[in-house]
Phi, psi and omega in degrees: 000137182282168184262046179280146181233161176247135183240156170235151176228147178236162176244133179221167174233124176257153179222159180199146173277347188264306186196168175296318180300318177295324178298318177296310181298323178296317179296315180295319180297318181292318180294326182294345177291333184231352182244126178266161171062033176293133183242328186205163172219158178225128176280122183257335179200154177226131178207178179202174179248135182252134177224123181055039176077009180231162177292121177271319172197158180259146173232134181230122175277133181230146162254129181244127179257137177219149181286136174283128182303138178087357180267000000 
């Protein structure tokens, strides 16, 4: 039998006042509290909020793929 797996993916948005990388890490950390077997992520969009002409916070859209248990 081959080693094929079945995956599901969800879309989330992470945010951070510091950086795009922190926004990604914040989203992954929060999702890892309730989702098992996360294997990969894909950045689908990047945006931010501007306040007084400066970046107030970053927002990063992610697709997160995880293995379905038992597959």
